[in-house]
Amino acid sequence: MTEPAPEHPQAPSPTTAAPHAPTPARAPVLVAVAHGSRDPRAPRTVRALLDRVRDLRPGLDVRLAHIELNAPLLPDTMDGLRGADAVLVPLLLGRGHHVKRDLPAATAAAPAVRTRIAEPLGPHPLLVEALYERLLDAGWTPADRGDPRTAVVLAAAGSRDPDSARDTRRTARLLAARLGVPVVPAYASAAAPTVPAALRALAARGRHRAFVASYFTAPGRFASACAAAVPHRAAAPLGAHPAMARLVLHRYDQARSAAAPADAVSLLASA
């Protein structure tokens, strides 16, 4: 059954998240749920991220599942967990159809697994730290802060779900506060503006030195298309950044600590 989403404490800052918390015996399995991609770099990147998670929490059973396109698919992973407790952690950056519909449907189809569904990874300050460091790798410097010629486009996949757009806009605001320049959300599909349109609008405002922050968990078709708009100033996807591993464990711990019966499936409200 599904319980109403419980209230949860305010998300901690990057300096207060505690990925090194001890893992008690029989802790629920952490099932990291990735979207899936035809780009062979995507599953490799997700596996590298989960290796970081295991390094931070030795002894925790961490398993991978995909919504589509790559093995193991989520139903297959769930089938291997019969009789176990599990927390599904979506490696997704906001609320949308997959979080609201696909994951609850998968848990309903696996009644032999006592399951919680954690929040998606975003928005959260740890994502902002990862985005910031990826931008540094792409050529951003602290001297760019406050530069009237400079701006950032936060390139996301896009969704028709208004909650997904709200989550992306919140991340853009958090990143703008970190960078000290405007950050404009843009999308690869299903929503406007596109990355090229956002870049043109910024240029019309005199912001000719624009960077693209890649708001994608792993490489793929959408991430590559967004980066192609300004290849010399486009950051890499978030990937296996250390802050991502800490955030996966934070979402897992957050779901575990929510008050609910052991046999309930809880989809927590987004931060």
PDB file of C-alpha atoms in Angstrom:
ATOM      1  CA  MET A   1       0.000   0.000   0.000  1.00  0.00           C
ATOM      2  CA  THR A   2       1.036   3.643  -0.353  1.00  0.00           C
ATOM      3  CA  GLU A   3       1.148   6.034   2.596  1.00  0.00           C
ATOM      4  CA  PRO A   4       0.858   9.827   2.404  1.00  0.00           C
ATOM      5  CA  ALA A   5       4.257  11.385   1.978  1.00  0.00           C
ATOM      6  CA  PRO A   6       5.728  12.218   5.390  1.00  0.00           C
ATOM      7  CA  GLU A   7       7.352  15.513   6.189  1.00  0.00           C
ATOM      8  CA  HIS A   8      11.124  15.370   6.244  1.00  0.00           C
ATOM      9  CA  PRO A   9      13.806  17.653   7.656  1.00  0.00           C
ATOM     10  CA  GLN A  10      15.323  20.375   5.535  1.00  0.00           C
ATOM     11  CA  ALA A  11      18.008  19.023   3.220  1.00  0.00           C
ATOM     12  CA  PRO A  12      21.462  19.397   4.779  1.00  0.00           C
ATOM     13  CA  SER A  13      24.181  21.508   3.270  1.00  0.00           C
ATOM     14  CA  PRO A  14      27.036  19.788   1.411  1.00  0.00           C
ATOM     15  CA  THR A  15      29.154  20.039   4.554  1.00  0.00           C
ATOM     16  CA  THR A  16      26.625  18.337   6.804  1.00  0.00           C
ATOM     17  CA  ALA A  17      25.581  15.300   4.762  1.00  0.00           C
ATOM     18  CA  ALA A  18      26.885  12.166   6.441  1.00  0.00           C
ATOM     19  CA  PRO A  19      27.696   9.422   3.906  1.00  0.00           C
ATOM     20  CA  HIS A  20      29.938   7.588   6.382  1.00  0.00           C
ATOM     21  CA  ALA A  21      27.109   6.634   8.749  1.00  0.00           C
ATOM     22  CA  PRO A  22      27.494   3.025   9.868  1.00  0.00           C
ATOM     23  CA  THR A  23      25.417   0.444   8.053  1.00  0.00           C
ATOM     24  CA  PRO A  24      23.574  -1.777  10.546  1.00  0.00           C
ATOM     25  CA  ALA A  25      23.040  -5.455   9.918  1.00  0.00           C
ATOM     26  CA  ARG A  26      20.284  -6.196   7.434  1.00  0.00           C
ATOM     27  CA  ALA A  27      20.051  -2.618   6.207  1.00  0.00           C
ATOM     28  CA  PRO A  28      17.687  -2.314   3.249  1.00  0.00           C
ATOM     29  CA  VAL A  29      19.248  -2.858  -0.144  1.00  0.00           C
ATOM     30  CA  LEU A  30      19.979   0.394  -1.967  1.00  0.00           C
ATOM     31  CA  VAL A  31      18.616   0.024  -5.489  1.00  0.00           C
ATOM     32  CA  ALA A  32      19.927   2.860  -7.647  1.00  0.00           C
ATOM     33  CA  VAL A  33      17.478   3.382 -10.511  1.00  0.00           C
ATOM     34  CA  ALA A  34      18.996   4.935 -13.620  1.00  0.00           C
ATOM     35  CA  HIS A  35      17.031   5.927 -16.697  1.00  0.00           C
ATOM     36  CA  GLY A  36      19.035   3.957 -19.247  1.00  0.00           C
ATOM     37  CA  SER A  37      20.651   5.121 -22.476  1.00  0.00           C
ATOM     38  CA  ARG A  38      21.843   3.841 -25.834  1.00  0.00           C
ATOM     39  CA  ASP A  39      25.110   5.684 -25.201  1.00  0.00           C
ATOM     40  CA  PRO A  40      27.557   3.046 -23.884  1.00  0.00           C
ATOM     41  CA  ARG A  41      29.189   5.660 -21.656  1.00  0.00           C
ATOM     42  CA  ALA A  42      26.013   6.005 -19.577  1.00  0.00           C
ATOM     43  CA  PRO A  43      25.962   2.591 -17.845  1.00  0.00           C
ATOM     44  CA  ARG A  44      29.729   2.799 -17.301  1.00  0.00           C
ATOM     45  CA  THR A  45      29.296   6.178 -15.627  1.00  0.00           C
ATOM     46  CA  VAL A  46      26.472   4.941 -13.404  1.00  0.00           C
ATOM     47  CA  ARG A  47      28.524   1.917 -12.327  1.00  0.00           C
ATOM     48  CA  ALA A  48      31.429   4.197 -11.458  1.00  0.00           C
ATOM     49  CA  LEU A  49      29.069   6.314  -9.353  1.00  0.00           C
ATOM     50  CA  LEU A  50      27.837   3.246  -7.497  1.00  0.00           C
ATOM     51  CA  ASP A  51      31.424   2.169  -6.853  1.00  0.00           C
ATOM     52  CA  ARG A  52      31.903   5.497  -5.074  1.00  0.00           C
ATOM     53  CA  VAL A  53      28.737   4.867  -3.066  1.00  0.00           C
ATOM     54  CA  ARG A  54      30.059   1.458  -1.963  1.00  0.00           C
ATOM     55  CA  ASP A  55      33.381   3.018  -0.984  1.00  0.00           C
ATOM     56  CA  LEU A  56      31.563   5.523   1.225  1.00  0.00           C
ATOM     57  CA  ARG A  57      29.344   2.892   2.864  1.00  0.00           C
ATOM     58  CA  PRO A  58      31.220  -0.440   3.061  1.00  0.00           C
ATOM     59  CA  GLY A  59      28.942  -3.381   3.666  1.00  0.00           C
ATOM     60  CA  LEU A  60      25.853  -1.788   2.159  1.00  0.00           C
ATOM     61  CA  ASP A  61      24.212  -3.902  -0.553  1.00  0.00           C
ATOM     62  CA  VAL A  62      24.033  -1.563  -3.550  1.00  0.00           C
ATOM     63  CA  ARG A  63      22.363  -2.740  -6.752  1.00  0.00           C
ATOM     64  CA  LEU A  64      21.680  -1.165 -10.116  1.00  0.00           C
ATOM     65  CA  ALA A  65      18.439  -1.071 -12.083  1.00  0.00           C
ATOM     66  CA  HIS A  66      17.381   0.738 -15.244  1.00  0.00           C
ATOM     67  CA  ILE A  67      13.981   2.003 -16.268  1.00  0.00           C
ATOM     68  CA  GLU A  68      14.664   1.150 -19.908  1.00  0.00           C
ATOM     69  CA  LEU A  69      17.297   0.401 -22.559  1.00  0.00           C
ATOM     70  CA  ASN A  70      19.965  -1.182 -20.330  1.00  0.00           C
ATOM     71  CA  ALA A  71      20.290  -4.289 -18.202  1.00  0.00           C
ATOM     72  CA  PRO A  72      19.492  -4.954 -15.481  1.00  0.00           C
ATOM     73  CA  LEU A  73      15.979  -3.602 -15.875  1.00  0.00           C
ATOM     74  CA  LEU A  74      14.123  -2.639 -12.720  1.00  0.00           C
ATOM     75  CA  PRO A  75      11.720  -5.625 -12.735  1.00  0.00           C
ATOM     76  CA  ASP A  76      14.668  -8.007 -12.974  1.00  0.00           C
ATOM     77  CA  THR A  77      16.475  -6.364 -10.069  1.00  0.00           C
ATOM     78  CA  MET A  78      13.295  -6.452  -7.993  1.00  0.00           C
ATOM     79  CA  ASP A  79      12.784 -10.108  -8.828  1.00  0.00           C
ATOM     80  CA  GLY A  80      16.162 -10.875  -7.277  1.00  0.00           C
ATOM     81  CA  LEU A  81      15.151  -9.195  -3.997  1.00  0.00           C
ATOM     82  CA  ARG A  82      12.163 -11.354  -3.022  1.00  0.00           C
ATOM     83  CA  GLY A  83      11.638 -11.235   0.727  1.00  0.00           C
ATOM     84  CA  ALA A  84      14.082  -8.354   1.203  1.00  0.00           C
ATOM     85  CA  ASP A  85      13.748  -4.712   2.235  1.00  0.00           C
ATOM     86  CA  ALA A  86      14.842  -2.190  -0.382  1.00  0.00           C
ATOM     87  CA  VAL A  87      15.073   1.545  -0.929  1.00  0.00           C
ATOM     88  CA  LEU A  88      14.812   2.678  -4.532  1.00  0.00           C
ATOM     89  CA  VAL A  89      16.939   5.781  -5.091  1.00  0.00           C
ATOM     90  CA  PRO A  90      16.119   7.390  -8.451  1.00  0.00           C
ATOM     91  CA  LEU A  91      19.243   8.670 -10.177  1.00  0.00           C
ATOM     92  CA  LEU A  92      16.990  11.336 -11.632  1.00  0.00           C
ATOM     93  CA  LEU A  93      17.269  15.057 -11.038  1.00  0.00           C
ATOM     94  CA  GLY A  94      13.669  16.026 -10.414  1.00  0.00           C
ATOM     95  CA  ARG A  95      10.082  14.910 -10.195  1.00  0.00           C
ATOM     96  CA  GLY A  96       8.417  13.658 -13.348  1.00  0.00           C
ATOM     97  CA  HIS A  97       6.668  10.684 -14.906  1.00  0.00           C
ATOM     98  CA  HIS A  98       9.352   8.151 -14.009  1.00  0.00           C
ATOM     99  CA  VAL A  99       9.419   9.137 -10.339  1.00  0.00           C
ATOM    100  CA  LYS A 100       5.669   9.592  -9.974  1.00  0.00           C
ATOM    101  CA  ARG A 101       4.419   6.697 -12.111  1.00  0.00           C
ATOM    102  CA  ASP A 102       7.041   4.197 -13.250  1.00  0.00           C
ATOM    103  CA  LEU A 103       8.727   3.572  -9.901  1.00  0.00           C
ATOM    104  CA  PRO A 104       5.499   3.137  -7.900  1.00  0.00           C
ATOM    105  CA  ALA A 105       4.208   0.798 -10.628  1.00  0.00           C
ATOM    106  CA  ALA A 106       7.389  -1.277 -10.415  1.00  0.00           C
ATOM    107  CA  THR A 107       7.089  -1.617  -6.654  1.00  0.00           C
ATOM    108  CA  ALA A 108       3.407  -2.532  -6.902  1.00  0.00           C
ATOM    109  CA  ALA A 109       4.385  -5.294  -9.337  1.00  0.00           C
ATOM    110  CA  ALA A 110       6.893  -6.689  -6.802  1.00  0.00           C
ATOM    111  CA  PRO A 111       4.831  -7.258  -3.633  1.00  0.00           C
ATOM    112  CA  ALA A 112       7.402  -9.722  -2.273  1.00  0.00           C
ATOM    113  CA  VAL A 113       9.841  -6.827  -1.760  1.00  0.00           C
ATOM    114  CA  ARG A 114       9.218  -4.351   1.082  1.00  0.00           C
ATOM    115  CA  THR A 115      10.069  -1.152  -0.706  1.00  0.00           C
ATOM    116  CA  ARG A 116      10.520   2.565  -0.106  1.00  0.00           C
ATOM    117  CA  ILE A 117      11.017   5.065  -2.917  1.00  0.00           C
ATOM    118  CA  ALA A 118      13.418   7.882  -2.073  1.00  0.00           C
ATOM    119  CA  GLU A 119      13.279  11.381  -3.453  1.00  0.00           C
ATOM    120  CA  PRO A 120      14.966  12.122  -6.764  1.00  0.00           C
ATOM    121  CA  LEU A 121      18.454  13.544  -6.430  1.00  0.00           C
ATOM    122  CA  GLY A 122      17.455  17.102  -7.191  1.00  0.00           C
ATOM    123  CA  PRO A 123      17.175  19.795  -6.241  1.00  0.00           C
ATOM    124  CA  HIS A 124      19.863  19.746  -3.547  1.00  0.00           C
ATOM    125  CA  PRO A 125      22.965  21.792  -2.598  1.00  0.00           C
ATOM    126  CA  LEU A 126      25.222  18.804  -3.305  1.00  0.00           C
ATOM    127  CA  LEU A 127      24.142  18.918  -6.941  1.00  0.00           C
ATOM    128  CA  VAL A 128      25.122  22.571  -7.042  1.00  0.00           C
ATOM    129  CA  GLU A 129      28.606  21.694  -5.797  1.00  0.00           C
ATOM    130  CA  ALA A 130      28.965  19.065  -8.506  1.00  0.00           C
ATOM    131  CA  LEU A 131      27.689  21.458 -11.185  1.00  0.00           C
ATOM    132  CA  TYR A 132      30.092  24.150  -9.977  1.00  0.00           C
ATOM    133  CA  GLU A 133      33.120  21.880 -10.143  1.00  0.00           C
ATOM    134  CA  ARG A 134      32.158  20.582 -13.585  1.00  0.00           C
ATOM    135  CA  LEU A 135      31.978  24.220 -14.739  1.00  0.00           C
ATOM    136  CA  LEU A 136      35.450  24.843 -13.312  1.00  0.00           C
ATOM    137  CA  ASP A 137      36.690  21.951 -15.441  1.00  0.00           C
ATOM    138  CA  ALA A 138      35.054  23.614 -18.468  1.00  0.00           C
ATOM    139  CA  GLY A 139      36.915  26.898 -17.954  1.00  0.00           C
ATOM    140  CA  TRP A 140      34.813  28.817 -15.470  1.00  0.00           C
ATOM    141  CA  THR A 141      36.974  30.820 -13.048  1.00  0.00           C
ATOM    142  CA  PRO A 142      36.146  32.677  -9.815  1.00  0.00           C
ATOM    143  CA  ALA A 143      36.880  35.885 -11.729  1.00  0.00           C
ATOM    144  CA  ASP A 144      33.714  35.226 -13.771  1.00  0.00           C
ATOM    145  CA  ARG A 145      31.582  35.935 -10.713  1.00  0.00           C
ATOM    146  CA  GLY A 146      29.647  39.143 -11.301  1.00  0.00           C
ATOM    147  CA  ASP A 147      30.977  39.572 -14.849  1.00  0.00           C
ATOM    148  CA  PRO A 148      28.228  41.380 -16.823  1.00  0.00           C
ATOM    149  CA  ARG A 149      29.205  39.473 -19.981  1.00  0.00           C
ATOM    150  CA  THR A 150      28.895  36.025 -18.407  1.00  0.00           C
ATOM    151  CA  ALA A 151      25.953  33.705 -17.780  1.00  0.00           C
ATOM    152  CA  VAL A 152      25.180  29.991 -17.522  1.00  0.00           C
ATOM    153  CA  VAL A 153      22.562  27.845 -19.197  1.00  0.00           C
ATOM    154  CA  LEU A 154      21.449  24.922 -17.048  1.00  0.00           C
ATOM    155  CA  ALA A 155      20.760  22.261 -19.673  1.00  0.00           C
ATOM    156  CA  ALA A 156      18.250  19.614 -18.554  1.00  0.00           C
ATOM    157  CA  ALA A 157      16.401  16.798 -20.281  1.00  0.00           C
ATOM    158  CA  GLY A 158      12.975  18.413 -20.030  1.00  0.00           C
ATOM    159  CA  SER A 159       9.558  17.083 -19.065  1.00  0.00           C
ATOM    160  CA  ARG A 160       5.915  17.986 -19.509  1.00  0.00           C
ATOM    161  CA  ASP A 161       5.424  17.603 -15.760  1.00  0.00           C
ATOM    162  CA  PRO A 162       5.301  21.077 -14.148  1.00  0.00           C
ATOM    163  CA  ASP A 163       6.948  19.737 -10.973  1.00  0.00           C
ATOM    164  CA  SER A 164       9.985  18.720 -13.010  1.00  0.00           C
ATOM    165  CA  ALA A 165      10.309  22.236 -14.414  1.00  0.00           C
ATOM    166  CA  ARG A 166       9.942  23.723 -10.933  1.00  0.00           C
ATOM    167  CA  ASP A 167      12.720  21.475  -9.645  1.00  0.00           C
ATOM    168  CA  THR A 168      15.025  22.533 -12.479  1.00  0.00           C
ATOM    169  CA  ARG A 169      14.279  26.210 -11.856  1.00  0.00           C
ATOM    170  CA  ARG A 170      15.092  25.773  -8.175  1.00  0.00           C
ATOM    171  CA  THR A 171      18.442  24.229  -9.054  1.00  0.00           C
ATOM    172  CA  ALA A 172      19.087  27.131 -11.424  1.00  0.00           C
ATOM    173  CA  ARG A 173      18.445  29.603  -8.594  1.00  0.00           C
ATOM    174  CA  LEU A 174      20.775  27.726  -6.251  1.00  0.00           C
ATOM    175  CA  LEU A 175      23.493  27.625  -8.907  1.00  0.00           C
ATOM    176  CA  ALA A 176      23.047  31.332  -9.687  1.00  0.00           C
ATOM    177  CA  ALA A 177      23.613  32.144  -6.021  1.00  0.00           C
ATOM    178  CA  ARG A 178      26.775  30.024  -6.085  1.00  0.00           C
ATOM    179  CA  LEU A 179      28.130  31.589  -9.275  1.00  0.00           C
ATOM    180  CA  GLY A 180      27.003  35.194  -8.961  1.00  0.00           C
ATOM    181  CA  VAL A 181      25.727  35.338 -12.557  1.00  0.00           C
ATOM    182  CA  PRO A 182      22.349  34.592 -14.183  1.00  0.00           C
ATOM    183  CA  VAL A 183      21.559  30.896 -14.677  1.00  0.00           C
ATOM    184  CA  VAL A 184      18.822  30.143 -17.201  1.00  0.00           C
ATOM    185  CA  PRO A 185      17.170  26.705 -17.367  1.00  0.00           C
ATOM    186  CA  ALA A 186      16.899  25.197 -20.847  1.00  0.00           C
ATOM    187  CA  TYR A 187      15.786  21.842 -22.120  1.00  0.00           C
ATOM    188  CA  ALA A 188      16.640  19.171 -24.650  1.00  0.00           C
ATOM    189  CA  SER A 189      13.014  18.102 -25.155  1.00  0.00           C
ATOM    190  CA  ALA A 190       9.398  18.542 -24.066  1.00  0.00           C
ATOM    191  CA  ALA A 191       9.868  22.060 -22.651  1.00  0.00           C
ATOM    192  CA  ALA A 192      11.108  25.509 -23.628  1.00  0.00           C
ATOM    193  CA  PRO A 193      13.451  27.213 -24.081  1.00  0.00           C
ATOM    194  CA  THR A 194      15.952  25.051 -25.908  1.00  0.00           C
ATOM    195  CA  VAL A 195      19.635  25.556 -25.144  1.00  0.00           C
ATOM    196  CA  PRO A 196      20.291  27.487 -28.414  1.00  0.00           C
ATOM    197  CA  ALA A 197      17.271  29.719 -27.730  1.00  0.00           C
ATOM    198  CA  ALA A 198      18.476  30.421 -24.196  1.00  0.00           C
ATOM    199  CA  LEU A 199      21.941  31.295 -25.495  1.00  0.00           C
ATOM    200  CA  ARG A 200      20.465  33.708 -28.042  1.00  0.00           C
ATOM    201  CA  ALA A 201      18.348  35.387 -25.370  1.00  0.00           C
ATOM    202  CA  LEU A 202      21.391  35.813 -23.132  1.00  0.00           C
ATOM    203  CA  ALA A 203      23.428  37.249 -26.008  1.00  0.00           C
ATOM    204  CA  ALA A 204      20.651  39.788 -26.652  1.00  0.00           C
ATOM    205  CA  ARG A 205      21.153  40.946 -23.048  1.00  0.00           C
ATOM    206  CA  GLY A 206      24.905  41.341 -23.570  1.00  0.00           C
ATOM    207  CA  ARG A 207      25.764  37.989 -21.963  1.00  0.00           C
ATOM    208  CA  HIS A 208      27.973  36.767 -24.798  1.00  0.00           C
ATOM    209  CA  ARG A 209      30.254  34.613 -22.614  1.00  0.00           C
ATOM    210  CA  ALA A 210      27.860  31.811 -21.760  1.00  0.00           C
ATOM    211  CA  PHE A 211      28.612  28.402 -20.301  1.00  0.00           C
ATOM    212  CA  VAL A 212      26.428  25.307 -20.411  1.00  0.00           C
ATOM    213  CA  ALA A 213      26.071  23.374 -17.158  1.00  0.00           C
ATOM    214  CA  SER A 214      25.091  19.796 -17.969  1.00  0.00           C
ATOM    215  CA  TYR A 215      22.231  18.831 -15.663  1.00  0.00           C
ATOM    216  CA  PHE A 216      22.410  15.156 -16.561  1.00  0.00           C
ATOM    217  CA  THR A 217      23.444  12.215 -14.418  1.00  0.00           C
ATOM    218  CA  ALA A 218      25.385  10.557 -17.231  1.00  0.00           C
ATOM    219  CA  PRO A 219      26.399  11.083 -20.854  1.00  0.00           C
ATOM    220  CA  GLY A 220      23.780  10.469 -23.500  1.00  0.00           C
ATOM    221  CA  ARG A 221      22.066  11.851 -26.578  1.00  0.00           C
ATOM    222  CA  PHE A 222      20.442  14.814 -24.831  1.00  0.00           C
ATOM    223  CA  ALA A 223      23.580  15.765 -22.913  1.00  0.00           C
ATOM    224  CA  SER A 224      25.657  15.646 -26.104  1.00  0.00           C
ATOM    225  CA  ALA A 225      23.132  17.740 -28.049  1.00  0.00           C
ATOM    226  CA  CYS A 226      23.098  20.410 -25.344  1.00  0.00           C
ATOM    227  CA  ALA A 227      26.888  20.523 -25.120  1.00  0.00           C
ATOM    228  CA  ALA A 228      27.180  20.932 -28.898  1.00  0.00           C
ATOM    229  CA  ALA A 229      25.628  24.403 -28.625  1.00  0.00           C
ATOM    230  CA  VAL A 230      28.837  25.775 -27.037  1.00  0.00           C
ATOM    231  CA  PRO A 231      31.367  22.927 -27.146  1.00  0.00           C
ATOM    232  CA  HIS A 232      34.239  25.083 -25.875  1.00  0.00           C
ATOM    233  CA  ARG A 233      32.351  26.105 -22.705  1.00  0.00           C
ATOM    234  CA  ALA A 234      30.124  23.117 -21.961  1.00  0.00           C
ATOM    235  CA  ALA A 235      30.589  21.213 -18.717  1.00  0.00           C
ATOM    236  CA  ALA A 236      30.518  17.443 -18.470  1.00  0.00           C
ATOM    237  CA  PRO A 237      27.524  15.619 -16.960  1.00  0.00           C
ATOM    238  CA  LEU A 238      27.471  15.148 -13.197  1.00  0.00           C
ATOM    239  CA  GLY A 239      28.562  11.518 -13.481  1.00  0.00           C
ATOM    240  CA  ALA A 240      30.549   9.934 -10.671  1.00  0.00           C
ATOM    241  CA  HIS A 241      31.370  13.204  -8.938  1.00  0.00           C
ATOM    242  CA  PRO A 242      31.977  12.597  -5.187  1.00  0.00           C
ATOM    243  CA  ALA A 243      29.093  14.899  -4.259  1.00  0.00           C
ATOM    244  CA  MET A 244      26.765  12.686  -6.298  1.00  0.00           C
ATOM    245  CA  ALA A 245      27.751   9.622  -4.286  1.00  0.00           C
ATOM    246  CA  ARG A 246      27.146  11.499  -1.041  1.00  0.00           C
ATOM    247  CA  LEU A 247      23.749  12.604  -2.305  1.00  0.00           C
ATOM    248  CA  VAL A 248      22.705   9.064  -3.262  1.00  0.00           C
ATOM    249  CA  LEU A 249      23.421   7.969   0.308  1.00  0.00           C
ATOM    250  CA  HIS A 250      21.643  11.001   1.750  1.00  0.00           C
ATOM    251  CA  ARG A 251      18.474  10.177  -0.197  1.00  0.00           C
ATOM    252  CA  TYR A 252      18.758   6.539   0.919  1.00  0.00           C
ATOM    253  CA  ASP A 253      19.141   7.513   4.586  1.00  0.00           C
ATOM    254  CA  GLN A 254      16.320  10.048   4.300  1.00  0.00           C
ATOM    255  CA  ALA A 255      13.937   7.385   2.985  1.00  0.00           C
ATOM    256  CA  ARG A 256      14.983   4.888   5.669  1.00  0.00           C
ATOM    257  CA  SER A 257      14.361   7.352   8.473  1.00  0.00           C
ATOM    258  CA  ALA A 258      10.843   8.306   7.332  1.00  0.00           C
ATOM    259  CA  ALA A 259       8.189   6.878   9.636  1.00  0.00           C
ATOM    260  CA  ALA A 260       6.177   4.227   7.790  1.00  0.00           C
ATOM    261  CA  PRO A 261       5.234   0.578   8.209  1.00  0.00           C
ATOM    262  CA  ALA A 262       7.800  -1.924   6.964  1.00  0.00           C
ATOM    263  CA  ASP A 263       5.479  -3.116   4.207  1.00  0.00           C
ATOM    264  CA  ALA A 264       4.610   0.341   2.914  1.00  0.00           C
ATOM    265  CA  VAL A 265       5.743   1.894  -0.318  1.00  0.00           C
ATOM    266  CA  SER A 266       6.404   5.576   0.311  1.00  0.00           C
ATOM    267  CA  LEU A 267       7.112   8.142  -2.383  1.00  0.00           C
ATOM    268  CA  LEU A 268       8.598  11.022  -0.437  1.00  0.00           C
ATOM    269  CA  ALA A 269       7.827  14.602  -1.375  1.00  0.00           C
ATOM    270  CA  SER A 270      10.616  16.335  -3.246  1.00  0.00           C
ATOM    271  CA  ALA A 271      12.941  18.578  -1.274  1.00  0.00           C
TER     272      ALA A 271
END
